[in-house]
Coordinates of C-alpha atoms in Angstrom, one line a residue:
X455 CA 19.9 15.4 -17.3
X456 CA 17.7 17.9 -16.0
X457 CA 19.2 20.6 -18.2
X458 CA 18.5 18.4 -21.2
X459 CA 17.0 21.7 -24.0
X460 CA 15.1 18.5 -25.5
X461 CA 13.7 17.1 -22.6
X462 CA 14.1 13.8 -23.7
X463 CA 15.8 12.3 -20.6
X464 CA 12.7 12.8 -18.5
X465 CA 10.5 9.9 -19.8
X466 CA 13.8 7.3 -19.7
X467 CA 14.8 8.4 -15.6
X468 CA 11.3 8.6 -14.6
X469 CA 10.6 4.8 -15.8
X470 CA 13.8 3.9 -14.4
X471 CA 12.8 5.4 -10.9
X472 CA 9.2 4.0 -11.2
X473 CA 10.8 -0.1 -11.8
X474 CA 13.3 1.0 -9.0
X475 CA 9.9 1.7 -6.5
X476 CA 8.6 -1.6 -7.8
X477 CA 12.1 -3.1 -7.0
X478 CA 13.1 -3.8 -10.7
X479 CA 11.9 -3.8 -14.3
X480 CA 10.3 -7.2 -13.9
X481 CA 7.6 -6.4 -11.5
X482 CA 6.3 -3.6 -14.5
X483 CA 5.7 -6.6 -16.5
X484 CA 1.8 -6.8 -18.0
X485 CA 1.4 -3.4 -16.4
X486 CA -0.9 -0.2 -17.7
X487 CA -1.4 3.1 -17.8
X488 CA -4.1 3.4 -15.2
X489 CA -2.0 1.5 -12.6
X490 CA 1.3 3.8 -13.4
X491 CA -0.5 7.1 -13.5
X492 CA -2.2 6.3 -10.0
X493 CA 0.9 5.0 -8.5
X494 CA 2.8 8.2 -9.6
X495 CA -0.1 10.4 -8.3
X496 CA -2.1 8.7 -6.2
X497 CA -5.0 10.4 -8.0
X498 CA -8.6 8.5 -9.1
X499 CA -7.7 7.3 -13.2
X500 CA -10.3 6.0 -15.5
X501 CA -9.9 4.3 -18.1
X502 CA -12.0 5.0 -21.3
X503 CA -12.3 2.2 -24.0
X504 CA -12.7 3.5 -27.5
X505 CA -15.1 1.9 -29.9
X506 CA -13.5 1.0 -33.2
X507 CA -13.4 -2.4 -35.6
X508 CA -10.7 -4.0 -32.7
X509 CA -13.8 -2.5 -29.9
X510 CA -17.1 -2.3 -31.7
X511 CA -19.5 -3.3 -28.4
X512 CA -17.7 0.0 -26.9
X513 CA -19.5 3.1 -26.6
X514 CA -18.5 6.0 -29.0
X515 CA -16.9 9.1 -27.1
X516 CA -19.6 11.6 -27.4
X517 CA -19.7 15.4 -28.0
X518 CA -20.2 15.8 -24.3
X519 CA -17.7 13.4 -23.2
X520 CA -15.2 15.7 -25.3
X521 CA -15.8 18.8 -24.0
X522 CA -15.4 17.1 -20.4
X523 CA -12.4 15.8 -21.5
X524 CA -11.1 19.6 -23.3
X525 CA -12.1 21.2 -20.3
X526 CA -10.2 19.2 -17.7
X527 CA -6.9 19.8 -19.8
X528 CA -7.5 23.7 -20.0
X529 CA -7.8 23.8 -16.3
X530 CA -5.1 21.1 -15.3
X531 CA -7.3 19.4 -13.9
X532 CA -6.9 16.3 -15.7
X533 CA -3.8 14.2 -17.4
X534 CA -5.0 12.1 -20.2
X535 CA -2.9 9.6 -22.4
X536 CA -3.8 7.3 -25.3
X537 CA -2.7 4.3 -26.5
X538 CA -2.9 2.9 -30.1
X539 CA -4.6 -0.7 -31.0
X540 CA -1.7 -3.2 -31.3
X541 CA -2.2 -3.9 -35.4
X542 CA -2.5 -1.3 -38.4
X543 CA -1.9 -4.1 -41.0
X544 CA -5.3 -4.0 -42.0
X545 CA -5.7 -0.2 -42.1
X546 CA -5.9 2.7 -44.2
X547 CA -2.7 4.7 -44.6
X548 CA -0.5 1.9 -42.7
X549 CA -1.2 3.8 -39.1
X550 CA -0.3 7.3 -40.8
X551 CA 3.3 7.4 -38.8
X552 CA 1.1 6.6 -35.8
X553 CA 3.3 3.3 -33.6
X554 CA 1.0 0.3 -33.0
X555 CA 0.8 -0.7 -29.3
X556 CA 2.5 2.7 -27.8
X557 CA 1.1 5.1 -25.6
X558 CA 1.1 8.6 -26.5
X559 CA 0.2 12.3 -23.8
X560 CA -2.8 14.0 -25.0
X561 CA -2.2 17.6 -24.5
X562 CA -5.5 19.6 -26.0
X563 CA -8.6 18.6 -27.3
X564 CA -10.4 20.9 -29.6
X565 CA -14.1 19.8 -29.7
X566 CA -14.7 23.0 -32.1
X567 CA -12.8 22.2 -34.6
X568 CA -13.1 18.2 -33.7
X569 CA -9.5 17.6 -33.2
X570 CA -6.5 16.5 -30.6
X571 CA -3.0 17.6 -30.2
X572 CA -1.1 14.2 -29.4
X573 CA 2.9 14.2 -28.0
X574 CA 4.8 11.4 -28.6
X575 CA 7.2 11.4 -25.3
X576 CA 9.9 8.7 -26.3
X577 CA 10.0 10.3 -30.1
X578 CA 10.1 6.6 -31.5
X579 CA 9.4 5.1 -35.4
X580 CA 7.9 7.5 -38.0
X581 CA 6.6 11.0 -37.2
X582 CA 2.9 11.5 -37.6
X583 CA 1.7 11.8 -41.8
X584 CA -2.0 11.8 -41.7
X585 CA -4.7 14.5 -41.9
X586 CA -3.9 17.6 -39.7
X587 CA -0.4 16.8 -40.2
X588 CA 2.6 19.6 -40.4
X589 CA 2.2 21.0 -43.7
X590 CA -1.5 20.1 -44.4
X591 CA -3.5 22.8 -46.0
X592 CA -6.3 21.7 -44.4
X593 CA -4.9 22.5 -40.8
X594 CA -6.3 26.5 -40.7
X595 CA -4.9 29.3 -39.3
X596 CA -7.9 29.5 -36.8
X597 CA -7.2 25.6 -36.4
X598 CA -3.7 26.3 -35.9
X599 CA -3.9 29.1 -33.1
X600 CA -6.3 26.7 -31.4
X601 CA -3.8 23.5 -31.5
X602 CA -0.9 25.9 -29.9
X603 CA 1.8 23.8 -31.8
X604 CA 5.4 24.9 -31.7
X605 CA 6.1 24.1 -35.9
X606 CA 9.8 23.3 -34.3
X607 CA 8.6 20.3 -32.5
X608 CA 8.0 17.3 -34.3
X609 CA 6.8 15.3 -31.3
X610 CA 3.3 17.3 -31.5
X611 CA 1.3 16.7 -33.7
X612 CA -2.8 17.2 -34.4
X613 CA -5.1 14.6 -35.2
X614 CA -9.1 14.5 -36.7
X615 CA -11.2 13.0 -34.2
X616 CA -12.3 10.1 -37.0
X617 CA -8.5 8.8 -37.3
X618 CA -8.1 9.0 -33.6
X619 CA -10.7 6.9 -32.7
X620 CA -10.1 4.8 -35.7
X621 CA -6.5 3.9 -34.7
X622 CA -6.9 4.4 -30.6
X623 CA -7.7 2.1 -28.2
X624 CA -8.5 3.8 -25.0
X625 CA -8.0 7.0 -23.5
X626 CA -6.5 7.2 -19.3
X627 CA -7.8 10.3 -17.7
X628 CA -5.8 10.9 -14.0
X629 CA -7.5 13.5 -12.0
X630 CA -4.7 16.0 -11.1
X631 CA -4.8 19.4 -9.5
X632 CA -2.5 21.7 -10.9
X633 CA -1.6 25.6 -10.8
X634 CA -5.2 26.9 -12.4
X635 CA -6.6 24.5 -10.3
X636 CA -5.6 25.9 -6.6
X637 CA -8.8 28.4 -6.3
X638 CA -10.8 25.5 -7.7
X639 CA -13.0 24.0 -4.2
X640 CA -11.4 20.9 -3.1
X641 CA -14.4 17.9 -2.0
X642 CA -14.7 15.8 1.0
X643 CA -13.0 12.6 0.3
X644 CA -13.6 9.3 2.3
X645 CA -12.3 5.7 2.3
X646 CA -14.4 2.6 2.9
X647 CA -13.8 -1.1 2.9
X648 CA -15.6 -4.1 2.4
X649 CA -15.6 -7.8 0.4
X650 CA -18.4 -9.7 -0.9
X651 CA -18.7 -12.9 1.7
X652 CA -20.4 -15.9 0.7
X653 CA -19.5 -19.6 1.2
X654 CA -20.7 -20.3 -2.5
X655 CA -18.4 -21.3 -5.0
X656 CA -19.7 -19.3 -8.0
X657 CA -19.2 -15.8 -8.8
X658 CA -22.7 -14.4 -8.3
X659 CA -22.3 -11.5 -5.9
X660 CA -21.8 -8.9 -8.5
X661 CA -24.6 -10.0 -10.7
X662 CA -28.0 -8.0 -9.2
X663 CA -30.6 -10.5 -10.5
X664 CA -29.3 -12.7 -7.8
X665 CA -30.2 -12.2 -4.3
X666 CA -26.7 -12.9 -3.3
X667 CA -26.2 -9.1 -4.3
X668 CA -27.8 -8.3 -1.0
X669 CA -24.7 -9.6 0.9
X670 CA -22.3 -7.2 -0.6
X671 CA -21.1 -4.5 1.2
X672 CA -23.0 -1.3 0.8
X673 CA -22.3 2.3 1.1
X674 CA -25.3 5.3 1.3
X675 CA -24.6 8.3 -0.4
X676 CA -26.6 11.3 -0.7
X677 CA -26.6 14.7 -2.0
X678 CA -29.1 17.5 -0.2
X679 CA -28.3 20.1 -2.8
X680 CA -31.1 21.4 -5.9
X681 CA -28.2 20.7 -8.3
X682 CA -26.2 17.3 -9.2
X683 CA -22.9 16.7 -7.9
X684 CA -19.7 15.0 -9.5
X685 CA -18.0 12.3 -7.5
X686 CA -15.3 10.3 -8.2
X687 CA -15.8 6.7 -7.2
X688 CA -11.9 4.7 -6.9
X689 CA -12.5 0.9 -6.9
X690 CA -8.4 -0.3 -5.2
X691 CA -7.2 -3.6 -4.7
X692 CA -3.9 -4.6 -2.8
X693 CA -1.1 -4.2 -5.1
X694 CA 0.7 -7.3 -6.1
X695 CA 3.7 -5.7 -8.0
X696 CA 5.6 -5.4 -5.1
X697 CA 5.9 -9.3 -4.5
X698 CA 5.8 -9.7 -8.3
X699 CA 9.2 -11.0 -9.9
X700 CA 8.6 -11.0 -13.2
X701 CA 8.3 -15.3 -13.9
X702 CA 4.8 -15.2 -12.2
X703 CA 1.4 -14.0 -13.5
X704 CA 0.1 -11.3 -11.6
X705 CA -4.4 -11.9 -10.2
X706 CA -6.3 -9.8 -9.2
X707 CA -9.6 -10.6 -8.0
X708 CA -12.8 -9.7 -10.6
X709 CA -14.1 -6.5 -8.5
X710 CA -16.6 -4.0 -9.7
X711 CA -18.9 -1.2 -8.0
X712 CA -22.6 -0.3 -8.7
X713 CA -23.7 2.9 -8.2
X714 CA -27.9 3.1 -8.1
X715 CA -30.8 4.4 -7.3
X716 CA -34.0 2.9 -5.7
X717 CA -36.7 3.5 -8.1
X718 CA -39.4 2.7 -5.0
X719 CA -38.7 3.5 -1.6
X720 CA -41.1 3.3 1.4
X721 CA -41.5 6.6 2.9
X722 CA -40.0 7.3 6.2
X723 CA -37.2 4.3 5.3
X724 CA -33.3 3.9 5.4
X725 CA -31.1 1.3 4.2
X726 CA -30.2 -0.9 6.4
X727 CA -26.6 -2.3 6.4
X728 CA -26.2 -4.9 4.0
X729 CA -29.7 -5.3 2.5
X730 CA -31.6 -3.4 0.0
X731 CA -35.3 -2.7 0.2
X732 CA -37.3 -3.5 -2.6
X733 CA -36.6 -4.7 -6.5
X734 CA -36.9 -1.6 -8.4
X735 CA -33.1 0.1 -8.4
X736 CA -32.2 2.3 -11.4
X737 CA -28.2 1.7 -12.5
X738 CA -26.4 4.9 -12.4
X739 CA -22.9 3.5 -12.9
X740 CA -21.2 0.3 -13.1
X741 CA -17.5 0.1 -13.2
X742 CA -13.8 -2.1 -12.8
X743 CA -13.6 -5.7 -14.1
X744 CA -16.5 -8.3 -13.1
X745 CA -14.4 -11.3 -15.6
X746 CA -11.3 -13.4 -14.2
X747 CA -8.8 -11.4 -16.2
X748 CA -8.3 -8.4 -14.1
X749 CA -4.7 -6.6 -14.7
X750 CA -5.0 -3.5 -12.9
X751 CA -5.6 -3.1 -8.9
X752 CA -7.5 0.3 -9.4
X753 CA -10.2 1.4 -11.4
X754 CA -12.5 4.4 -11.2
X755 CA -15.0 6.7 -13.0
X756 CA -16.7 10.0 -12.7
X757 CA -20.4 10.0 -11.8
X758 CA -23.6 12.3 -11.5
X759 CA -25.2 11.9 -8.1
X760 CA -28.7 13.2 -9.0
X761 CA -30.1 16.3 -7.1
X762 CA -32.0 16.0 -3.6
X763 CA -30.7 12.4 -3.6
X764 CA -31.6 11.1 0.1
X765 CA -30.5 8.3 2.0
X766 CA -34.1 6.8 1.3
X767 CA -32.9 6.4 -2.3

């Protein structure tokens, strides 16, 4: 198997050792990317939701968010798969060869010339028809030097930006450190715990316009330096695969983090544990799943911590 030329065994034994570390191909059922990619690592993975007609209250992947996205692939610093919307019955060239419902590896983003190179890694259905496709004459030569595609390999294939996000449904970007990546300064990494406790029956801690807010746990961070620093905030539940058999539904709590910033602060002042001073707090970042119908048991996301941020903000 691992002399395979094509490669293609790779995908099939590595599914077949994840079920075996889950103790059988039942306890993957109603499982996601996310969940797999962070089992497999044991990396941060966040999960971006594209805004199309299926997703229109999503936000549309920006220019920015791109180049992010192109830049963590060039340094292998970041995985990032895709998965198609479940339906193309109601779209324009059928789904172009594209499989409804199917993940697919993202392996360069080209925000120059506002395109992806997509791999299909189980080679199923039709092969990929739409624009950009083998054999376009719109695909340039400076377009393709910049895609890198082997012309032998049929499982590659690029894709416009517009057609990607009109067929996609999310994008999964694991954080991953690999050989470019070893000179690249490695951050402080620390795990905390805490649960919302309240003898109420309602769901109100995670809503801040209540002032049962104040009783979740909270967590200071600051950042001394003139410049804003990246950190990578991973939101874990217990996993409930392992006792999972397959007949019953797996429930995970609703669980979500706030990241902010006090917008007044009394000078001279620290948080104390478990309360925040004053009502004016500026919402940096708000991740995970706040509604019953949680699926995953880790979510995370990538934010800014603003410069000179103290622990009086």
């Amino acid at each position: 198997f691992a002399r395979s030329p094509t490669k293609r065994w790779w995908p099939l034994l590595l599914e077949k050792g994840y079920a075996a570390f889950y103790h059988g191909f039942g306890a993957l059922a109603g499982g996601n990317v996310a969940e797999c990619l962070h089992d497999l690592t044991g990396m941060p993975v966040r999960a971006i939701t594209i805004a199309n007609t299926t997703n229109p209250k999503a936000e549309k992947i920006s220019e920015a968010e791109w180049k992010r996205l192109s830049m963590g692939l060039r340094q292998k610093q970041s995985a990032v798969c895709a998965g198609t919307i479940k339906s193309f019955q109601k779209m324009r060239g059928g789904g172009f060869g594209l499989q409804p419902g199917h993940a697919y590896c993202v392996a360069r983003i080209v925000p120059e010339h506002h395109f992806l190179v997509l791999v299909n890694p189980v080679k199923v259905g039709r092969e990929y028809c739409g624009p950009l496709c083998q054999g376009d004459s719109k695909m340039t030569a400076a377009m393709k030097q910049a895609s890198g595609i082997d012309e032998r390999r049929k499982d590659w294939f690029a894709i416009p930006f517009s057609i990607f996000t009109e067929h996609f449904a999310s994008l999964t970007v694991c954080a991953i450190r690999g050989d470019d990546a070893e000179n690249l300064p490695e951050g402080p990494t620390s795990a905390l715990s805490g649960e919302w406790q309240s003898d109420e029956v309602s769901l109100r801690g995670g809503c801040t316009s209540f002032a049962s807010f104040t009783t979740n746990p909270m967590f200071v961070l600051s950042n001394p330096q003139s410049a804003p620093v990246t950190v990578d905030f991973v939101l874990k539940q217990p996993c409930q695969r392992f006792a999972a058999d397959g007949t019953r539904k797996i429930s995970y709590r609703p669980a979500a983090v706030n990241v902010m910033r006090r917008l007044q602060n009394t000078a001279g002042s620290a948080l104390p544990p478990g309360k925040v001073e004053g009502v004016g707090k500026a919402a940096l970042a708000k991740f995970g799943a706040a509604s019953p119908f949680v699926t995953s048991s880790t979510y995370a996301e990538v934010v800014a911590a603003p410069r000179y941020l103290n622990q009086r903000d």
